[in-house]
Amino acid sequence: MPPNPYLKSLKLDCARLDDSAINVFVRDSLHELYLRNCANFSGKLLSEIGGKCADLRYLYLGSVAEKRGRPIHISDLEELLRGCTQLEELILMFDVPLFLRHKFAQVWALASEKLTSLEIGCVSSVMVTELLSPSLGHHRSPNHVRPPILPGIQKLCLSVDYITDTMVSTISNVLMSLTHLDLRDAPLIEPSSAYDLTNSGLQQINQHGKLKHLSLVRSQEFLITYFRRVNDLGMLLMADKCANMESICLGGFCRVTDTGFKTILHSCSSLYKLRVSYGTHLTDLVFHDISATSLSLTHVSLRWCNLLTNHAIKNLVSNTCLKILDLRDCKHLGDGALRSISTLPELKILLLDGSDISDFGLSYLRGVINSLVSLSVRGCKRLTDKCISALFEGSSKLELQQLDLSNLPNLSDNGVLTLAKCRVPISELRMRQCPLIGDASVMALASMQVDEDRWHGCRLRLLDLYNCGGITQLSFWWLKKPYFPRLRWLGVTGSVSRDIVDALARNRPFLRVACHAEELGSNQWDNSHGLYMHDYDEVDELEQLLEEGEYIDEEMMDVDNDAELL
């Protein structure tokens, strides 16, 4: 990277970088800096940014110091906050309590007064409460009150150990300008009453009446647990103060029934985004009279709501402006739900994982397939090769970019051949855990042309073939240059041939090869509610190789020859 006084925005994947690279990319001209996978960096990264990037407006730091022996000191965070006086948005996606417990609350007094958005990927609820508490603590006189901390914060996103009444109350009372509150916890043990959210805590939300977006989610990442101390009364108390809410996300409220959820729907007339997960008591009745409301929902997610049936979706689609519909893991939804969904003219994202749909049922989606950008039918066990022709044959001008066909035991190479013949312009294709998918699928995709005038070869940027039963060394011939010229993410089973996998990774340095069953892509917590769009107009250096002539991959050739000898 040469000196460039005009460089304002920089986004880097730092997986192969460490502290020695800091002086190369930390520039005083930067206004935006986005750094992912910073495990090899120490806290020096924070202090150097603070020392050199005085005009920085946006900063994202992911996975800093996750590699053993790379410490972060509180002085590093102090330098960052002191130096970046123009900072408006700060995102720290690393384990804050692991490094920064000492004086964590005090250093935030140095934060930019222009800071309006703060996201922390891992922090304890006690640290958050201390940070926002108006008193400096026992070492000061009882009458000493510090100036307001983070006075301009409008958006706060935190992943904590426990969502508690104390933390929620402190946030709601201290942050006067808050419009967006996103809290997620992942308890390691079942919370006690002192470290949990109750009806009383919900009553404290939106004390200043400015909140537009609220998300309260209890993750089951480590333990199957819920907000067991919140019931319908809590929803009633919260709804009373949230009439102007536009977006609500509730996850893990196992004691809230249709009565509580209906209170939200009928109280928040401006609501356009609704997300409910692990709604164990949510039934069809919650949407029974939704057409009588003035709601114009555009984003709806009902995940792990196992009591919902097709009838619920029939009522829900009275909101004809729906653009995103996430019905993952609602196992009792079937073809009747698809018939209702087919009437949505603006639908962009449809996620149906684990539902009871059939090949014939998917044919109902012919009515919306031209508008869909993302479709997932992962784990829909009844689907076969016929689902591909049911969806795509005879369709034209498709916009579909993301397709998830993972965990379909009856999907075979024949289905993928049909997909290739239909020239669907997919950029992300997931087929993990499909035992009948093999080399023929890879060859078909490598040869697929979407647009004869512009595209040369497959336009896939992500291909997940992890644990597909028929993948052999032959597939790796087709995964090398110049095939798949735009591929950036590849999921395979490492045991196919470790040497060939490693050679492929070395030969294509811009290709990230994942061999350990990890999900591919750049999602943070759960990005299903958003729409991540790629810029397909960029020119790829591998695509140019196709135009310029045949490319011989010597390293891959050597590895393949060795494999044949073995």
CSV table of C-alpha atoms in Angstrom, one decimal, residues 123-376:
chain,number,residue,atom,x,y,z
A,123,VAL,CA,-18.9,-7.8,27.8
A,124,SER,CA,-20.4,-8.6,31.3
A,125,SER,CA,-23.6,-7.0,32.5
A,126,VAL,CA,-21.8,-5.8,35.6
A,127,MET,CA,-19.2,-3.9,33.5
A,128,VAL,CA,-22.0,-2.3,31.5
A,129,THR,CA,-23.8,-1.2,34.7
A,130,GLU,CA,-20.6,0.2,36.1
A,131,LEU,CA,-19.8,2.0,32.9
A,132,LEU,CA,-23.2,3.9,32.8
A,133,SER,CA,-23.6,4.3,36.6
A,134,PRO,CA,-23.7,8.1,37.5
A,135,SER,CA,-21.5,7.5,40.6
A,136,LEU,CA,-17.7,7.1,40.2
A,137,GLY,CA,-17.6,4.6,43.1
A,138,HIS,CA,-16.6,4.3,46.7
A,139,HIS,CA,-13.2,6.0,46.4
A,140,ARG,CA,-14.9,9.3,45.7
A,141,SER,CA,-17.1,11.3,48.0
A,142,PRO,CA,-20.8,10.3,48.2
A,143,ASN,CA,-21.8,13.6,46.7
A,144,HIS,CA,-19.4,13.4,43.7
A,145,VAL,CA,-21.3,12.7,40.4
A,146,ARG,CA,-19.4,12.5,37.2
A,147,PRO,CA,-20.6,14.1,33.9
A,148,PRO,CA,-22.9,11.9,31.7
A,149,ILE,CA,-21.0,9.1,30.0
A,150,LEU,CA,-21.7,8.6,26.3
A,151,PRO,CA,-24.3,11.4,26.2
A,152,GLY,CA,-24.9,11.2,22.5
A,153,ILE,CA,-25.4,7.4,22.2
A,154,GLN,CA,-28.4,6.6,20.0
A,155,LYS,CA,-27.6,3.0,19.2
A,156,LEU,CA,-26.3,0.4,21.7
A,157,CYS,CA,-25.6,-3.3,20.8
A,158,LEU,CA,-24.2,-5.6,23.5
A,159,SER,CA,-23.6,-9.3,23.9
A,160,VAL,CA,-23.5,-9.9,27.6
A,161,ASP,CA,-23.4,-12.9,30.0
A,162,TYR,CA,-26.8,-12.1,31.5
A,163,ILE,CA,-29.5,-9.5,30.6
A,164,THR,CA,-30.6,-8.2,34.1
A,165,ASP,CA,-33.1,-5.8,35.4
A,166,THR,CA,-30.3,-3.6,36.8
A,167,MET,CA,-28.5,-3.3,33.5
A,168,VAL,CA,-31.7,-2.6,31.5
A,169,SER,CA,-32.8,0.0,34.0
A,170,THR,CA,-29.5,1.7,34.0
A,171,ILE,CA,-29.3,1.8,30.2
A,172,SER,CA,-32.9,3.1,29.9
A,173,ASN,CA,-32.5,5.9,32.4
A,174,VAL,CA,-29.0,7.1,31.7
A,175,LEU,CA,-28.9,7.1,27.9
A,176,MET,CA,-31.2,10.0,27.1
A,177,SER,CA,-31.0,9.8,23.3
A,178,LEU,CA,-31.3,6.1,22.8
A,179,THR,CA,-33.3,5.0,19.7
A,180,HIS,CA,-31.8,1.5,19.1
A,181,LEU,CA,-31.2,-1.0,21.9
A,182,ASP,CA,-29.9,-4.5,21.0
A,183,LEU,CA,-29.1,-6.9,23.9
A,184,ARG,CA,-28.2,-10.5,23.6
A,185,ASP,CA,-27.0,-12.9,26.3
A,186,ALA,CA,-25.7,-16.4,26.4
A,187,PRO,CA,-25.8,-17.8,30.0
A,188,LEU,CA,-23.4,-20.5,31.1
A,189,ILE,CA,-25.6,-21.5,34.0
A,190,GLU,CA,-29.3,-20.9,34.8
A,191,PRO,CA,-29.6,-17.2,36.0
A,192,SER,CA,-30.7,-16.5,39.5
A,193,SER,CA,-33.4,-13.9,40.2
A,194,ALA,CA,-30.8,-11.3,40.9
A,195,TYR,CA,-29.1,-11.8,37.5
A,196,ASP,CA,-32.1,-12.1,35.3
A,197,LEU,CA,-34.7,-10.1,33.4
A,198,THR,CA,-38.2,-9.8,35.0
A,199,ASN,CA,-41.4,-8.0,34.3
A,200,SER,CA,-40.0,-5.1,36.4
A,201,GLY,CA,-37.0,-4.7,34.0
A,202,LEU,CA,-39.3,-4.6,31.0
A,203,GLN,CA,-41.3,-1.9,32.6
A,204,GLN,CA,-38.1,0.3,32.7
A,205,ILE,CA,-37.5,0.2,28.9
A,206,ASN,CA,-37.9,3.4,26.9
A,207,GLN,CA,-38.0,5.8,29.9
A,208,HIS,CA,-37.4,8.8,27.6
A,209,GLY,CA,-39.8,7.7,24.8
A,210,LYS,CA,-37.3,7.8,21.9
A,211,LEU,CA,-36.7,4.1,21.4
A,212,LYS,CA,-37.6,2.9,17.9
A,213,HIS,CA,-35.8,-0.5,17.7
A,214,LEU,CA,-35.6,-3.0,20.5
A,215,SER,CA,-34.0,-6.5,20.6
A,216,LEU,CA,-33.9,-8.7,23.6
A,217,VAL,CA,-32.6,-12.2,22.9
A,218,ARG,CA,-31.5,-15.1,25.1
A,219,SER,CA,-29.2,-17.3,23.1
A,220,GLN,CA,-29.0,-21.0,23.7
A,221,GLU,CA,-25.4,-21.2,22.6
A,222,PHE,CA,-24.2,-22.8,25.8
A,223,LEU,CA,-27.3,-23.8,27.7
A,224,ILE,CA,-31.0,-24.4,26.9
A,225,THR,CA,-32.4,-21.5,28.9
A,226,TYR,CA,-35.1,-18.9,28.7
A,227,PHE,CA,-36.4,-15.7,30.3
A,228,ARG,CA,-38.4,-17.7,32.8
A,229,ARG,CA,-39.3,-14.6,34.9
A,230,VAL,CA,-41.2,-12.7,32.2
A,231,ASN,CA,-44.8,-13.4,31.3
A,232,ASP,CA,-47.7,-11.6,29.5
A,233,LEU,CA,-47.8,-8.9,32.2
A,234,GLY,CA,-44.2,-7.9,31.3
A,235,MET,CA,-45.2,-7.5,27.6
A,236,LEU,CA,-48.2,-5.4,28.6
A,237,LEU,CA,-46.0,-3.1,30.8
A,238,MET,CA,-43.4,-2.8,28.0
A,239,ALA,CA,-46.0,-2.2,25.3
A,240,ASP,CA,-47.5,0.6,27.3
A,241,LYS,CA,-44.3,2.6,26.7
A,242,CYS,CA,-43.4,1.4,23.2
A,243,ALA,CA,-46.3,2.6,21.0
A,244,ASN,CA,-43.9,4.3,18.6
A,245,MET,CA,-41.6,1.2,18.2
A,246,GLU,CA,-40.7,0.3,14.6
A,247,SER,CA,-38.7,-2.9,15.2
A,248,ILE,CA,-39.0,-5.5,17.9
A,249,CYS,CA,-37.0,-8.7,18.3
A,250,LEU,CA,-37.8,-11.1,21.2
A,251,GLY,CA,-36.0,-14.4,21.7
A,252,GLY,CA,-36.4,-16.9,24.5
A,253,PHE,CA,-39.6,-15.6,26.2
A,254,CYS,CA,-41.0,-19.1,27.0
A,255,ARG,CA,-43.8,-17.9,29.4
A,256,VAL,CA,-45.2,-15.3,27.0
A,257,THR,CA,-48.4,-16.5,25.3
A,258,ASP,CA,-50.4,-15.2,22.4
A,259,THR,CA,-51.9,-12.6,24.7
A,260,GLY,CA,-48.5,-11.0,25.3
A,261,PHE,CA,-47.4,-11.1,21.7
A,262,LYS,CA,-50.8,-9.7,20.5
A,263,THR,CA,-50.4,-6.9,22.9
A,264,ILE,CA,-47.2,-5.9,21.0
A,265,LEU,CA,-48.8,-6.2,17.6
A,266,HIS,CA,-51.9,-4.2,18.6
A,267,SER,CA,-50.0,-1.5,20.5
A,268,CYS,CA,-47.2,-0.7,18.1
A,269,SER,CA,-48.9,0.8,15.1
A,270,SER,CA,-45.6,1.8,13.4
A,271,LEU,CA,-44.1,-1.7,13.6
A,272,TYR,CA,-42.6,-2.9,10.4
A,273,LYS,CA,-40.1,-5.5,11.7
A,274,LEU,CA,-41.0,-8.4,14.0
A,275,ARG,CA,-38.7,-11.2,15.1
A,276,VAL,CA,-39.6,-13.9,17.6
A,277,SER,CA,-37.5,-16.9,18.3
A,278,TYR,CA,-38.1,-19.8,20.7
A,279,GLY,CA,-41.7,-18.6,21.1
A,280,THR,CA,-42.8,-21.9,22.7
A,281,HIS,CA,-46.3,-20.6,23.4
A,282,LEU,CA,-46.8,-18.7,20.1
A,283,THR,CA,-49.7,-20.2,18.2
A,284,ASP,CA,-51.8,-19.3,15.1
A,285,LEU,CA,-54.1,-17.2,17.2
A,286,VAL,CA,-51.6,-14.4,17.5
A,287,PHE,CA,-52.2,-13.5,13.9
A,288,HIS,CA,-55.9,-14.3,13.8
A,289,ASP,CA,-57.0,-10.7,13.5
A,290,ILE,CA,-53.8,-9.1,12.3
A,291,SER,CA,-55.7,-7.8,9.2
A,292,ALA,CA,-57.7,-5.6,11.6
A,293,THR,CA,-54.5,-3.7,12.6
A,294,SER,CA,-52.9,-0.9,10.6
A,295,LEU,CA,-49.6,-2.8,10.5
A,296,SER,CA,-47.5,-2.8,7.3
A,297,LEU,CA,-44.9,-5.5,8.2
A,298,THR,CA,-42.0,-5.8,5.8
A,299,HIS,CA,-39.6,-8.0,7.9
A,300,VAL,CA,-41.0,-11.0,9.9
A,301,SER,CA,-38.9,-13.8,11.5
A,302,LEU,CA,-40.6,-16.6,13.5
A,303,ARG,CA,-37.9,-19.0,14.3
A,304,TRP,CA,-38.2,-22.2,16.4
A,305,CYS,CA,-42.0,-21.4,16.9
A,306,ASN,CA,-43.1,-25.0,16.7
A,307,LEU,CA,-46.8,-24.5,17.3
A,308,LEU,CA,-47.4,-22.4,14.2
A,309,THR,CA,-49.2,-24.0,11.3
A,310,ASN,CA,-50.1,-23.0,7.7
A,311,HIS,CA,-53.1,-21.1,9.0
A,312,ALA,CA,-50.8,-18.6,10.8
A,313,ILE,CA,-49.0,-17.8,7.5
A,314,LYS,CA,-52.3,-17.4,5.7
A,315,ASN,CA,-53.3,-14.6,8.0
A,316,LEU,CA,-49.8,-13.1,8.2
A,317,VAL,CA,-49.5,-12.5,4.5
A,318,SER,CA,-52.3,-10.0,4.7
A,319,ASN,CA,-49.3,-7.8,5.0
A,320,THR,CA,-48.6,-7.9,1.3
A,321,CYS,CA,-45.5,-5.6,1.6
A,322,LEU,CA,-43.5,-8.4,3.3
A,323,LYS,CA,-39.9,-8.5,1.9
A,324,ILE,CA,-38.2,-10.8,4.4
A,325,LEU,CA,-39.8,-13.9,5.8
A,326,ASP,CA,-37.8,-16.2,8.1
A,327,LEU,CA,-39.7,-19.3,9.1
A,328,ARG,CA,-36.8,-21.5,10.0
A,329,ASP,CA,-37.4,-24.5,12.2
A,330,CYS,CA,-41.1,-24.1,12.3
A,331,LYS,CA,-41.5,-27.8,11.6
A,332,HIS,CA,-45.3,-27.9,11.1
A,333,LEU,CA,-45.4,-25.5,8.2
A,334,GLY,CA,-46.1,-27.3,4.8
A,335,ASP,CA,-47.3,-26.7,1.3
A,336,GLY,CA,-50.2,-24.7,2.5
A,337,ALA,CA,-47.9,-22.0,3.8
A,338,LEU,CA,-46.1,-21.9,0.4
A,339,ARG,CA,-49.5,-21.3,-1.3
A,340,SER,CA,-50.0,-18.3,0.9
A,341,ILE,CA,-46.5,-17.0,0.5
A,342,SER,CA,-46.8,-17.1,-3.3
A,343,THR,CA,-49.1,-14.0,-3.1
A,344,LEU,CA,-46.3,-11.7,-1.8
A,345,PRO,CA,-45.2,-9.6,-4.8
A,346,GLU,CA,-42.2,-7.9,-3.1
A,347,LEU,CA,-40.7,-10.9,-1.2
A,348,LYS,CA,-36.8,-10.9,-1.3
A,349,ILE,CA,-35.7,-13.3,1.3
A,350,LEU,CA,-37.4,-16.6,2.2
A,351,LEU,CA,-36.0,-19.0,4.8
A,352,LEU,CA,-37.8,-22.3,5.3
A,353,ASP,CA,-35.3,-24.6,7.0
A,354,GLY,CA,-36.7,-27.7,8.6
A,355,SER,CA,-40.2,-27.2,7.4
A,356,ASP,CA,-42.5,-30.0,6.1
A,357,ILE,CA,-42.7,-28.8,2.4
A,358,SER,CA,-42.6,-31.0,-0.7
A,359,ASP,CA,-41.4,-30.7,-4.3
A,360,PHE,CA,-44.9,-30.0,-5.4
A,361,GLY,CA,-45.3,-27.3,-2.7
A,362,LEU,CA,-42.2,-25.5,-4.0
A,363,SER,CA,-43.9,-25.1,-7.4
A,364,TYR,CA,-46.2,-22.5,-5.7
A,365,LEU,CA,-43.2,-20.2,-5.4
A,366,ARG,CA,-43.2,-19.7,-9.1
A,367,GLY,CA,-45.2,-16.7,-8.3
A,368,VAL,CA,-42.4,-15.0,-6.3
A,369,ILE,CA,-39.3,-16.7,-7.7
A,370,ASN,CA,-38.5,-13.8,-10.0
A,371,SER,CA,-38.3,-11.4,-7.0
A,372,LEU,CA,-36.5,-13.6,-4.6
A,373,VAL,CA,-32.8,-12.8,-3.8
A,374,SER,CA,-32.2,-15.4,-1.1
A,375,LEU,CA,-33.9,-18.8,-0.6
A,376,SER,CA,-33.1,-21.5,2.0
